[in-house]
Coordinates of C-alpha atoms in Angstrom, one line a residue:
M238 CA -0.4 0.3 0.3
K239 CA 2.8 2.8 0.7
T240 CA 5.2 1.9 -2.0
S241 CA 1.8 2.7 -5.0
L242 CA 0.6 6.0 -2.2
Q243 CA 4.3 7.5 -2.0
I244 CA 5.1 6.9 -5.4
H245 CA 2.1 9.1 -6.7
F246 CA 2.6 11.3 -3.5
F247 CA 6.1 12.8 -5.3
I248 CA 4.9 12.4 -8.7
A249 CA 1.6 14.7 -7.6
I250 CA 4.2 17.1 -5.3
F251 CA 6.6 17.5 -8.9
I252 CA 3.2 18.4 -10.8
A253 CA 2.1 21.0 -7.8
I254 CA 5.5 23.0 -7.7
F255 CA 6.3 23.1 -11.6
F256 CA 2.5 23.0 -12.6
L257 CA 0.4 24.2 -9.9
P258 CA 0.2 27.7 -7.4
T259 CA 0.9 27.5 -4.1
S260 CA -2.5 27.7 -2.7
V261 CA -3.9 24.8 -4.8
F262 CA -0.9 23.0 -4.2
A263 CA -1.6 22.8 -0.4
A264 CA -5.5 22.5 -0.4
Y265 CA -5.3 20.5 -2.4
Y266 CA -3.1 17.7 -0.3
D267 CA -3.0 19.2 2.9
N268 CA -5.6 16.7 5.0
V269 CA -3.9 15.7 8.3
K270 CA -7.0 15.0 9.8
A271 CA -8.1 12.2 7.3
D272 CA -5.2 11.6 6.5
A273 CA -4.8 10.6 10.9
I274 CA -8.1 9.0 11.0
Y275 CA -7.8 6.3 7.7
K276 CA -4.3 5.5 10.0
K277 CA -6.8 4.5 12.5
I278 CA -9.0 2.8 10.3
D279 CA -6.1 1.1 9.5
L280 CA -4.7 0.1 12.1
A281 CA -8.2 -0.9 13.6
D282 CA -7.9 1.8 16.1
Y283 CA -12.0 1.4 17.0
V284 CA -13.0 0.0 20.2
D285 CA -16.0 -2.0 17.8
Q286 CA -18.0 -2.0 15.3
V287 CA -19.7 0.8 15.4
S288 CA -16.9 3.0 16.5
G289 CA -15.0 2.1 13.0
E290 CA -17.6 2.6 10.9
E291 CA -18.0 6.1 12.4
L292 CA -14.6 6.5 11.5
L293 CA -14.5 5.7 8.1
N294 CA -17.8 8.1 7.6
E295 CA -15.9 10.8 8.6
Y296 CA -12.8 10.1 6.7
K297 CA -15.5 10.3 3.4
R298 CA -16.8 13.6 4.6
L299 CA -13.3 15.0 4.8
I300 CA -11.7 13.8 1.8
A301 CA -12.9 16.7 -1.6
S302 CA -14.8 14.7 -4.6
D303 CA -11.3 15.0 -6.6
D304 CA -8.8 13.8 -4.2
E305 CA -8.3 10.7 -6.1
I306 CA -5.6 9.2 -3.7
R307 CA -8.0 9.3 -0.6
Q308 CA -11.7 8.3 -3.0
K309 CA -9.3 4.9 -4.1
L310 CA -8.0 4.4 -0.3
Y311 CA -11.4 5.4 0.4
V312 CA -12.9 2.7 -1.4
R313 CA -10.0 -0.3 -0.5
L314 CA -11.9 0.6 3.2
Y315 CA -15.3 0.6 2.4
C316 CA -14.9 -2.9 0.6
W317 CA -13.7 -3.8 3.6
N318 CA -15.6 -2.8 6.4
Q319 CA -19.2 -4.3 5.2
P320 CA -22.2 -6.1 6.8
S321 CA -21.3 -10.1 6.0
T322 CA -22.9 -11.4 8.7
T323 CA -26.0 -13.0 6.6
D324 CA -25.7 -14.4 2.9
S325 CA -28.1 -11.2 1.6
E326 CA -25.0 -8.7 3.0
L327 CA -22.5 -11.2 2.0
A328 CA -23.5 -11.2 -1.5
S329 CA -23.9 -7.5 -1.0
A330 CA -20.8 -7.4 0.2
I331 CA -18.8 -9.6 -3.2
K332 CA -20.7 -7.7 -5.7
Y333 CA -19.5 -4.3 -4.6
A334 CA -16.1 -6.0 -4.6
E335 CA -16.4 -7.1 -7.9
Q336 CA -18.0 -4.1 -9.3
Q337 CA -15.2 -1.2 -8.2
L338 CA -13.0 -4.2 -9.5
L339 CA -14.2 -3.4 -12.9
I340 CA -14.0 -0.4 -11.8
Y341 CA -10.2 -0.2 -11.5
S342 CA -9.0 -2.6 -14.1
V343 CA -6.7 -0.1 -15.1
P344 CA -3.8 0.2 -14.6
Y345 CA -3.0 -3.8 -13.6
P346 CA -1.8 -5.0 -11.5
S347 CA -2.5 -2.0 -8.6
A348 CA -2.7 -2.0 -5.9
I349 CA -6.4 -0.9 -5.6
H350 CA -7.5 -3.7 -7.8
T351 CA -5.0 -6.1 -5.6
D352 CA -7.3 -5.2 -2.3
L353 CA -9.9 -5.4 -3.6
L354 CA -9.0 -8.4 -4.8
L355 CA -8.0 -9.9 -1.4
C356 CA -11.1 -8.4 0.1
L357 CA -13.9 -10.5 -2.9
G358 CA -12.1 -13.6 -1.9
Y359 CA -11.9 -13.0 1.6
Y360 CA -15.9 -12.3 1.5
K361 CA -16.3 -15.2 -0.7
Q362 CA -15.0 -18.0 1.3
F363 CA -17.5 -17.7 3.4
S364 CA -19.9 -17.5 1.1
G365 CA -19.0 -21.4 0.4
Q366 CA -17.7 -20.0 -2.6
L367 CA -14.1 -22.1 -1.7
D368 CA -12.5 -22.6 -5.1
E369 CA -13.2 -19.1 -6.5
A370 CA -11.5 -17.9 -3.1
L371 CA -8.5 -19.1 -3.8
D372 CA -7.8 -18.2 -6.6
D373 CA -8.8 -15.0 -6.1
L374 CA -6.3 -14.9 -3.2
S375 CA -3.7 -16.4 -4.8
N376 CA -4.2 -14.2 -7.7
A377 CA -3.9 -11.1 -5.7
I378 CA -1.1 -12.2 -4.3
N379 CA 1.0 -12.6 -6.9
N380 CA 0.0 -9.0 -7.7
A381 CA 1.1 -8.0 -4.5
Y382 CA 5.1 -9.1 -5.3
E383 CA 4.9 -7.7 -8.6
L384 CA 3.9 -4.3 -7.3
E385 CA 6.5 -4.7 -4.1
D386 CA 3.9 -4.3 -1.6
P387 CA 4.6 -6.1 1.2
R388 CA 1.8 -5.1 3.4
L389 CA -0.5 -6.5 0.5
I390 CA 1.7 -9.4 0.6
A391 CA 1.3 -9.6 4.3
D392 CA -2.5 -9.4 4.5
G393 CA -3.6 -12.1 1.5
R394 CA -1.0 -14.6 2.6
S395 CA -2.3 -14.1 6.4
I396 CA -6.0 -14.2 4.9
R397 CA -5.3 -17.3 2.8
G398 CA -3.4 -19.0 5.8
A399 CA -6.6 -18.5 7.8
M400 CA -8.2 -20.4 4.9
L401 CA -5.7 -23.1 4.3
S402 CA -5.4 -24.1 7.9
Y403 CA -9.4 -23.7 9.3
Q404 CA -9.3 -26.7 5.8
G405 CA -6.3 -28.5 7.2
N406 CA -4.2 -27.8 5.1
Y407 CA -1.6 -27.5 8.0
S408 CA 1.8 -26.9 5.4
S409 CA 0.4 -24.1 3.2
A410 CA -0.8 -22.7 5.9
L411 CA 1.6 -22.6 8.3
E412 CA 4.2 -20.8 5.1
D413 CA 1.6 -18.2 4.7
L414 CA 1.6 -16.9 8.4
I415 CA 4.9 -17.9 9.3
T416 CA 5.7 -15.1 6.2
S417 CA 2.7 -12.4 6.8
Q418 CA 4.0 -12.6 10.5
Q419 CA 7.8 -11.5 10.1
L420 CA 5.9 -8.6 7.4
Y421 CA 3.6 -7.9 10.0
E422 CA 6.2 -7.6 12.6
N423 CA 9.4 -5.1 11.2
L424 CA 5.9 -2.9 9.4
N425 CA 5.4 -2.2 13.4
L426 CA 1.7 -3.1 12.6
T427 CA 1.4 -4.3 16.0
Y428 CA -2.4 -5.1 15.7
W429 CA -2.8 -7.2 13.0
A430 CA 1.0 -8.8 13.8
N431 CA -0.9 -10.6 17.0
D432 CA -4.2 -11.0 15.1
N433 CA -2.2 -13.1 12.5
L434 CA -0.4 -14.9 15.3
S435 CA -4.1 -15.8 16.5
E436 CA -4.2 -18.0 13.5
L437 CA -0.6 -19.4 13.7
A438 CA -1.9 -20.7 17.2
A439 CA -4.7 -22.1 15.9
S440 CA -2.9 -24.2 13.3
Y441 CA -1.1 -25.3 15.7
R442 CA -3.0 -26.4 17.8
R443 CA -5.5 -28.0 15.3
F444 CA -2.6 -30.3 13.9
G445 CA -2.0 -31.8 17.7
D446 CA 0.2 -29.1 19.4
A447 CA -1.5 -27.2 22.1
E448 CA 0.9 -26.6 24.2
T449 CA 3.1 -24.1 21.7
A450 CA -0.2 -22.6 20.8
L451 CA -1.3 -21.9 24.3
K452 CA 1.6 -20.1 24.8
Y453 CA 1.6 -17.6 21.5
Q454 CA -2.7 -17.6 23.2
I455 CA -1.3 -15.9 26.7
K456 CA 0.9 -13.7 25.1
L457 CA -1.5 -12.9 22.9
E458 CA -4.5 -12.1 26.0
Q459 CA -1.8 -10.2 28.0
A460 CA -1.5 -7.4 25.0
Y461 CA -4.7 -7.2 25.2
L462 CA -6.4 -6.9 28.0
K463 CA -3.2 -4.1 28.1
A464 CA -4.1 -2.5 25.1
N465 CA -8.0 -2.8 25.7
Q466 CA -9.0 -4.5 23.2
Q467 CA -11.6 -6.2 24.8
I468 CA -13.5 -8.1 21.9
E469 CA -9.4 -9.5 20.5
A470 CA -9.1 -10.4 24.5
D471 CA -12.8 -12.0 24.3
N472 CA -11.6 -13.9 20.6
I473 CA -8.0 -15.0 21.6
N474 CA -9.4 -16.1 24.9
N475 CA -11.9 -18.1 23.3
Q476 CA -8.9 -19.8 20.9
I477 CA -6.8 -21.0 25.0
A478 CA -10.3 -22.4 26.0
F479 CA -9.6 -24.7 22.6
S480 CA -6.1 -25.7 23.8
L481 CA -6.8 -26.4 26.9
L482 CA -9.9 -29.1 25.9
E483 CA -7.5 -30.3 24.1
L484 CA -5.6 -30.9 26.5
G485 CA -7.7 -32.6 29.0
R486 CA -7.8 -30.0 31.1
I487 CA -12.0 -29.6 30.8
D488 CA -13.0 -27.8 33.8
E489 CA -10.7 -24.8 32.7
S490 CA -11.1 -24.6 29.4
T491 CA -15.1 -24.1 30.4
A492 CA -14.4 -21.3 32.8
R493 CA -13.3 -19.6 29.7
F494 CA -16.1 -19.9 28.2
K495 CA -18.3 -18.6 30.7
Q496 CA -16.1 -16.3 30.9
S497 CA -16.8 -15.4 26.9
L498 CA -20.3 -16.3 27.8
T499 CA -20.8 -12.8 30.4
F500 CA -18.1 -10.1 28.1
W501 CA -21.0 -11.5 25.9
K502 CA -24.1 -11.2 27.6
T503 CA -22.7 -6.9 28.8
Q504 CA -22.5 -6.4 24.5
K505 CA -25.7 -7.8 24.2
D506 CA -24.7 -9.4 20.9
N507 CA -27.0 -12.4 21.0
I508 CA -24.8 -14.5 18.5
A509 CA -21.7 -14.4 20.4
I510 CA -23.6 -15.4 23.2
A511 CA -25.2 -18.3 21.4
D512 CA -21.7 -19.2 20.4
A513 CA -20.5 -18.9 23.4
K514 CA -23.6 -21.4 24.8
T515 CA -22.5 -23.9 22.2
N516 CA -18.6 -24.7 22.8
I517 CA -20.1 -24.9 26.6
A518 CA -22.3 -27.3 25.5
G519 CA -19.9 -28.5 23.8
N520 CA -17.3 -29.7 27.4
L521 CA -20.5 -30.5 29.1
I522 CA -21.0 -33.7 27.0
K523 CA -17.5 -34.3 27.7
L524 CA -18.6 -34.3 31.3
D525 CA -21.3 -36.4 29.4
K526 CA -24.2 -33.6 31.5
I527 CA -26.3 -34.3 28.7
D528 CA -29.4 -32.8 30.1
E529 CA -27.9 -29.3 30.4
A530 CA -26.2 -29.5 27.7
L531 CA -29.5 -29.6 25.6
V532 CA -30.4 -26.7 27.1
L533 CA -28.0 -24.8 26.7
L534 CA -27.9 -26.2 22.2
K535 CA -31.5 -25.1 21.7
E536 CA -31.2 -21.8 22.6
A537 CA -28.0 -21.2 20.6
E538 CA -30.0 -22.9 17.8
K539 CA -32.6 -19.9 17.8
E540 CA -30.2 -17.4 17.4
I541 CA -26.7 -18.8 14.9
P542 CA -28.3 -19.0 11.6
V543 CA -27.0 -20.4 8.8
S544 CA -24.8 -18.7 6.9
N545 CA -22.2 -19.0 10.0
D546 CA -20.5 -22.2 9.0
G547 CA -18.2 -22.7 12.3
P548 CA -20.6 -21.7 14.5
H549 CA -23.4 -23.3 13.2
S550 CA -21.5 -26.3 11.8
S551 CA -20.3 -27.2 15.6
L552 CA -24.1 -26.6 17.4
M553 CA -25.1 -29.3 14.6
L554 CA -22.2 -31.6 15.2
Y555 CA -23.4 -31.1 19.6
L556 CA -26.7 -31.9 19.1
A557 CA -26.2 -35.3 16.8
Q558 CA -24.2 -35.9 19.9
V559 CA -26.5 -35.0 22.5
Y560 CA -29.6 -37.0 20.8
L561 CA -27.2 -40.5 20.7
A562 CA -27.0 -40.3 23.8
K563 CA -30.9 -39.4 24.4
N564 CA -31.3 -42.6 22.3
E565 CA -33.5 -40.2 19.6
L566 CA -31.4 -41.5 16.8
D567 CA -33.5 -39.6 14.5
K568 CA -33.0 -36.6 15.8
A569 CA -29.2 -37.7 16.0
L570 CA -28.8 -38.2 12.3
E571 CA -31.2 -34.9 10.9
Y572 CA -28.3 -33.1 13.1
S573 CA -25.3 -35.0 11.3
Q574 CA -26.2 -34.4 7.8
L575 CA -26.7 -30.9 8.6
A576 CA -23.1 -31.0 10.4
S577 CA -21.9 -32.1 7.2
I578 CA -23.2 -29.8 5.2
D579 CA -22.1 -27.2 7.4
F580 CA -18.4 -29.1 7.3
N581 CA -18.2 -29.1 3.3
R582 CA -19.3 -26.4 2.8
G583 CA -16.9 -24.1 5.2
G584 CA -14.1 -26.7 3.3
N585 CA -14.0 -28.6 7.1
Q586 CA -12.4 -31.8 6.8
R587 CA -11.3 -31.9 10.2
G588 CA -14.7 -31.3 11.6
E589 CA -16.3 -33.4 9.2
N590 CA -14.1 -36.9 9.5
E591 CA -15.2 -36.5 13.5
N592 CA -19.1 -35.9 11.8
I593 CA -18.3 -38.6 10.4
Y594 CA -17.3 -41.3 13.6
L595 CA -20.1 -40.7 15.1
K596 CA -22.8 -41.1 11.9
S597 CA -21.4 -44.8 11.8
D598 CA -22.3 -45.0 15.7
I599 CA -25.6 -43.8 15.0
Y600 CA -26.7 -46.1 12.2
Q601 CA -25.2 -49.0 14.5
A602 CA -27.0 -47.5 17.1
K603 CA -29.9 -48.3 14.9
G604 CA -29.4 -52.2 13.9
D605 CA -28.0 -50.4 10.0
I606 CA -25.7 -52.6 10.0
E607 CA -24.8 -51.7 7.0
N608 CA -25.0 -48.1 7.2
A609 CA -22.7 -48.4 9.8
L610 CA -20.2 -49.9 7.6
K611 CA -19.9 -47.8 5.4
T612 CA -19.3 -44.9 6.7
L613 CA -17.0 -46.7 9.2
Q614 CA -15.0 -47.5 6.4
K615 CA -14.9 -43.5 5.1
F616 CA -14.1 -42.5 7.9
I617 CA -11.2 -44.8 7.8
K618 CA -10.2 -43.7 4.8
M619 CA -10.7 -39.9 5.5
H620 CA -8.8 -40.2 9.0
M621 CA -6.0 -42.7 7.1
A622 CA -5.7 -39.2 4.5
L623 CA -5.5 -36.4 7.2
D624 CA -2.9 -38.7 9.3
K625 CA -0.2 -38.7 5.6
Q626 CA -1.2 -34.5 5.5
N627 CA -0.9 -34.3 9.5
M628 CA 2.4 -35.7 9.3
S629 CA 3.9 -33.5 5.8
D630 CA 2.4 -30.7 7.5
R631 CA 3.8 -31.9 11.4
N632 CA 7.3 -32.1 8.5
S633 CA 6.6 -28.5 7.1
E634 CA 6.0 -27.5 10.6
M635 CA 9.0 -28.4 12.1
Q636 CA 11.0 -26.3 8.8
A637 CA 9.1 -23.6 9.4
R638 CA 9.7 -23.4 13.1
F639 CA 13.7 -24.2 13.3
N640 CA 14.6 -23.2 9.2
T641 CA 13.1 -19.9 8.6
N642 CA 15.7 -18.1 6.9
K643 CA 14.1 -18.7 3.0
I644 CA 11.1 -17.4 5.0
Q645 CA 13.5 -14.0 5.8
T646 CA 15.3 -13.8 2.7
E647 CA 12.4 -13.5 0.2
N648 CA 11.4 -10.4 3.0
E649 CA 14.1 -9.1 3.4
W650 CA 14.7 -6.3 0.2
L651 CA 11.1 -5.7 1.3
I652 CA 10.8 -4.8 3.9
Q653 CA 14.3 -2.6 3.4
R654 CA 12.3 -1.1 1.1
D655 CA 9.5 0.2 3.4
K656 CA 11.9 1.3 6.4
D657 CA 14.3 3.0 4.3
K658 CA 10.9 5.5 2.2
E659 CA 9.9 5.6 6.2
Q660 CA 12.7 7.4 6.7
Q661 CA 12.6 9.7 3.1
L662 CA 9.4 10.9 4.6
Q663 CA 10.7 11.5 8.5
I664 CA 13.6 13.8 6.8
L665 CA 11.1 15.6 5.1
Q666 CA 9.0 16.1 7.8
R667 CA 11.9 17.2 10.6
N668 CA 13.7 19.4 8.0
E669 CA 10.8 21.8 6.3
S670 CA 14.1 24.4 5.2
M671 CA 14.6 22.0 3.0
Q672 CA 11.8 20.2 1.5
I673 CA 11.8 21.9 -1.0
I674 CA 15.3 21.5 -2.4
I675 CA 14.8 17.0 -1.9
I676 CA 11.7 18.4 -3.6
I677 CA 13.3 19.5 -6.6
L678 CA 15.9 16.9 -6.5
V679 CA 13.4 14.5 -6.8
A680 CA 11.8 15.9 -9.5
I681 CA 14.9 15.9 -10.7
I682 CA 14.6 12.2 -10.9
L683 CA 11.4 11.9 -11.8
I684 CA 12.4 13.4 -14.9
I685 CA 15.4 11.1 -15.9
V686 CA 12.9 8.0 -14.7
S687 CA 10.0 9.5 -16.6
M688 CA 11.9 10.1 -19.6
F689 CA 13.0 6.1 -20.3
A690 CA 9.4 5.4 -18.8
Y691 CA 7.6 7.3 -21.7
K692 CA 9.4 5.8 -24.4
Q693 CA 8.6 2.2 -23.0
V694 CA 5.3 3.9 -22.4
I695 CA 4.9 4.5 -26.0
R696 CA 6.7 1.3 -27.5
K697 CA 4.3 -0.9 -24.8
Q698 CA 0.9 1.6 -27.1
L699 CA 2.9 0.6 -30.8
F700 CA 2.3 -2.8 -29.9
R701 CA -0.7 -2.6 -28.0
R702 CA -2.0 -0.5 -31.7
L703 CA -0.3 -3.2 -33.8
A704 CA -1.6 -6.3 -31.8
L705 CA -5.1 -3.9 -31.8
T706 CA -6.2 -2.6 -34.2
D707 CA -7.0 -3.7 -38.5
E708 CA -3.7 -2.4 -40.3
L709 CA -5.9 -1.2 -42.8
T710 CA -9.3 0.6 -41.6
K711 CA -7.4 1.3 -38.5
L712 CA -9.9 0.3 -36.8
A713 CA -10.5 -2.2 -33.9
N714 CA -9.1 -5.3 -34.9
R715 CA -11.7 -8.6 -34.6
R716 CA -9.6 -9.5 -31.3
D717 CA -9.9 -6.3 -29.3
T718 CA -13.2 -5.2 -31.0
Y719 CA -14.6 -9.0 -29.0
S720 CA -12.7 -8.4 -26.2
Q721 CA -14.0 -4.8 -25.5
G722 CA -17.8 -6.6 -26.3
H723 CA -17.6 -8.9 -23.6
Y724 CA -16.7 -6.4 -21.5
F725 CA -19.3 -3.9 -22.0
L726 CA -22.1 -7.3 -21.7
K727 CA -20.6 -8.3 -18.7
S728 CA -20.9 -4.4 -17.3
S729 CA -24.2 -4.9 -18.4
K730 CA -25.3 -7.6 -16.7
L731 CA -24.0 -5.7 -13.9
S732 CA -25.5 -2.8 -13.8
G733 CA -28.5 -3.5 -15.7
N734 CA -28.1 -0.8 -18.7
P735 CA -28.9 -2.0 -22.2
F736 CA -25.8 -3.4 -24.9
S737 CA -26.7 -3.6 -28.5
I738 CA -24.7 -4.5 -31.6
I739 CA -24.3 -3.7 -35.5
S740 CA -23.6 -7.0 -37.2
F741 CA -23.1 -5.2 -41.4
D742 CA -21.4 -6.3 -44.1
A743 CA -20.8 -4.8 -47.9
D744 CA -23.1 -5.7 -49.8
H745 CA -21.6 -7.7 -53.4
F746 CA -18.1 -6.9 -52.5
K747 CA -16.7 -10.2 -54.9
M748 CA -18.1 -8.4 -57.8
V749 CA -15.8 -5.6 -57.2
N750 CA -12.3 -6.8 -56.2
D751 CA -13.0 -9.0 -59.2
T752 CA -13.7 -6.2 -61.5
L753 CA -12.7 -3.1 -59.8
G754 CA -8.7 -5.0 -58.0
H755 CA -8.1 -5.4 -54.7
D756 CA -6.8 -1.8 -54.2
M757 CA -10.3 -0.5 -55.1
G758 CA -12.2 -3.0 -52.8
D759 CA -9.3 -1.8 -50.1
K760 CA -10.3 1.4 -50.5
V761 CA -14.3 0.6 -50.3
L762 CA -13.4 -0.6 -46.8
V763 CA -11.4 2.6 -46.6
K764 CA -13.9 4.3 -46.9
L765 CA -17.1 2.9 -45.0
A766 CA -14.5 2.3 -41.1
S767 CA -14.1 6.3 -42.1
I768 CA -18.8 6.7 -42.4
S769 CA -19.1 4.4 -39.9
A770 CA -16.5 5.4 -37.3
S771 CA -17.8 9.5 -37.7
M772 CA -21.1 8.4 -37.2
M773 CA -20.9 6.7 -34.3
R774 CA -20.1 7.5 -30.0
D775 CA -16.4 8.7 -28.7
T776 CA -18.1 5.4 -25.9
D777 CA -18.8 3.2 -29.0
V778 CA -16.8 0.4 -30.4
V779 CA -16.6 0.0 -34.6
G780 CA -14.9 -3.1 -35.7
R781 CA -13.2 -4.9 -38.6
V782 CA -13.5 -8.4 -37.6
G783 CA -13.9 -10.2 -41.3
G784 CA -13.0 -9.5 -44.6
E785 CA -15.9 -7.3 -45.9
E786 CA -17.6 -7.5 -41.7
F787 CA -17.4 -5.1 -39.9
L788 CA -19.8 -5.2 -36.2
I789 CA -19.9 -1.9 -33.9
L790 CA -20.9 -1.9 -29.9
L791 CA -23.6 0.2 -28.7
P792 CA -22.7 0.4 -24.9
N793 CA -26.0 2.1 -23.2
I794 CA -28.5 2.1 -26.2
D795 CA -31.2 -0.3 -26.7
K796 CA -32.7 -2.3 -29.0
T797 CA -34.8 0.7 -30.6
K798 CA -32.5 3.1 -30.5
A799 CA -29.7 0.9 -32.1
I800 CA -31.9 0.3 -34.6
E801 CA -32.1 3.3 -35.7
I802 CA -28.7 4.6 -35.3
A803 CA -28.2 1.5 -37.8
N804 CA -30.9 2.9 -40.8
R805 CA -28.8 5.8 -40.2
L806 CA -25.5 3.9 -41.2
I807 CA -27.3 2.3 -44.3
E808 CA -28.3 5.5 -45.3
T809 CA -25.7 7.6 -45.2
I810 CA -23.6 5.2 -46.9
A811 CA -26.2 4.8 -49.6
D812 CA -26.2 8.5 -50.8
Y813 CA -22.4 8.6 -50.1
D814 CA -21.1 9.6 -53.9
W815 CA -19.2 6.3 -54.4
T816 CA -18.0 7.7 -58.2
Q817 CA -15.6 9.5 -56.3
I818 CA -13.5 6.3 -55.8
A819 CA -14.2 4.2 -59.0
P820 CA -17.1 5.3 -61.7
N821 CA -20.5 3.6 -62.1
L822 CA -19.2 2.8 -58.2
H823 CA -22.9 2.7 -56.2
Q824 CA -21.9 0.7 -52.8
T825 CA -24.2 0.1 -50.2
V826 CA -24.3 -2.2 -47.1
S827 CA -26.9 -5.3 -45.3
A828 CA -26.9 -5.1 -41.2
G829 CA -28.6 -7.0 -38.9
V830 CA -28.9 -6.0 -35.1
A831 CA -28.9 -7.3 -31.4
S832 CA -29.3 -6.5 -27.7
Y833 CA -28.5 -7.9 -25.1
S834 CA -31.2 -10.2 -22.8
N835 CA -29.8 -12.5 -20.7
E836 CA -27.0 -14.0 -22.5
E837 CA -24.1 -16.1 -20.7
D838 CA -21.7 -14.5 -23.0
L839 CA -21.1 -12.8 -26.2
S840 CA -21.4 -15.9 -28.9
P841 CA -25.2 -16.2 -28.4
L842 CA -25.0 -12.4 -29.3
L843 CA -23.3 -12.4 -32.2
L844 CA -25.2 -14.9 -33.5
K845 CA -28.7 -12.9 -32.7
A846 CA -26.9 -10.5 -35.0
D847 CA -25.6 -12.5 -37.9
K848 CA -29.1 -14.4 -38.2
A849 CA -30.5 -10.6 -38.8
L850 CA -27.8 -9.5 -40.6
Y851 CA -28.8 -12.8 -43.1
S852 CA -31.4 -11.5 -42.7
A853 CA -31.3 -8.8 -44.0
K854 CA -29.3 -10.0 -46.9
A855 CA -32.5 -11.9 -47.8
A856 CA -34.9 -9.7 -48.0
G857 CA -32.7 -7.7 -50.5
R858 CA -29.7 -5.9 -49.1
N859 CA -29.6 -2.3 -48.1
C860 CA -31.6 -2.8 -45.3
V861 CA -31.7 -3.7 -41.5
K862 CA -32.9 -6.5 -40.0
A863 CA -33.3 -7.3 -35.5
E864 CA -32.7 -10.6 -34.7

């Protein structure tokens, strides 16, 4: 995040010094209060979610509409602060991230695009789109390395590591989480370092090293309590309770869960209260206090939504265990089936393995030996796979714990770059009398770099034009036209705005080539391109997609308007004095119109336009038909 912002900052200073009045520069970039609020939000330096939302609203009010840098920062913050408790809220958060990714798709990669991609992957994992979430997170992490942005790398690998740990992929999770831990600590991001360390400790607990997990967790709890971060302290208190449970210290674990229940009652958070009751009930089941556990679980069942995979899956599993103990086997099987849905949606193989073993016991109690045996075989197969994975993970854990040199080497240059830039900013702040000299020096360096960059940009633009432009007509070629068509269709699908296309080609063009020659035919095509391009808006796209075939893309144009445009085009071409090109030449075109109507891809829309074009040909040419 900081690398990209600093580059924009220095460029803005250079432009301001040489091209803008001093008063304009000061008004545009001097917003100390907004920057202080941004820092508080970025470091999670607020009491609760409500306070965070208030800070975000205040930040929005403080920044100017043309303050591009801070407006982009607001978009990023807003994405991460979406409500996401229910399925509908998750869907809304995912939609927002996808819309903003379309808006900020260029340049690529960029800090804002990468952060939005991380945000999208984060929400997708909680909506059950696990494969897509992993793809988004991995792509974002690759982009962060390309941008050389240590903060984005740390954020991405922390989120992905937590997701992989929950799913039971400990070797990959450890590599991600340890990398993030080192980056956060070197960046002095204490809050996020502690948050990541909590996930790292949970990973150790999940594959059996509860002792190590407990050491980390107790230190974290003390740090959170000292900083008066009550919600974070409660979260780690729950993690400690789970570690104590793994170590067989059930009474201590239960006391921790009851402590959490008391805290959330003061906060009046019904879902968190229900989650605490579920955890207490799980311990009561282990102590064979079935009736007490059932009372708590039925109270929790009224509050925990299905969209909360983790708490809801535990709730369903514990209810299945209780009803098995009470010999109410149909209910036990029903809740076990619901637990399977939750575990599979969240990718929790450990939980599902425990649930499969429970299901085998239920079938056995019902006297259904065949299903009991099948389920037990499934458990054994999954258990062996998990054991094999755990062995690999333990090897990875030992390597990660005692040989972190590789990860440290990979991160060292990123951290050093970030520290160097922080020191440069501190020097600027301490030495006001030297700021002008430093800015001028930076400007000179930027000029030199810009000269080189300008040549590179020109070269890239030339290559791009060659790759995307039809050599004869200078219109967009087939590849570029179809690419932009896909983009317009996707935008129309998201926004609900209309989108139409016009497919047209020259009538009897083969006769022109045969009688007048290909050179004259080329001149006809160039003139057709010139006429059609001159009649369209700047936002429209006119492309040559075949020999004498052309395609016009009309975003935000409905079918009726598209037909009017096509008719004007037909008439203009027919009325043109073609004798300027060749004596006795009279060229016409035929056109087909089609509009977007829930097509998933561009191809069906193109087929509709082609069908309409064929109809125009069959109707005698020099006319328009629509599908």
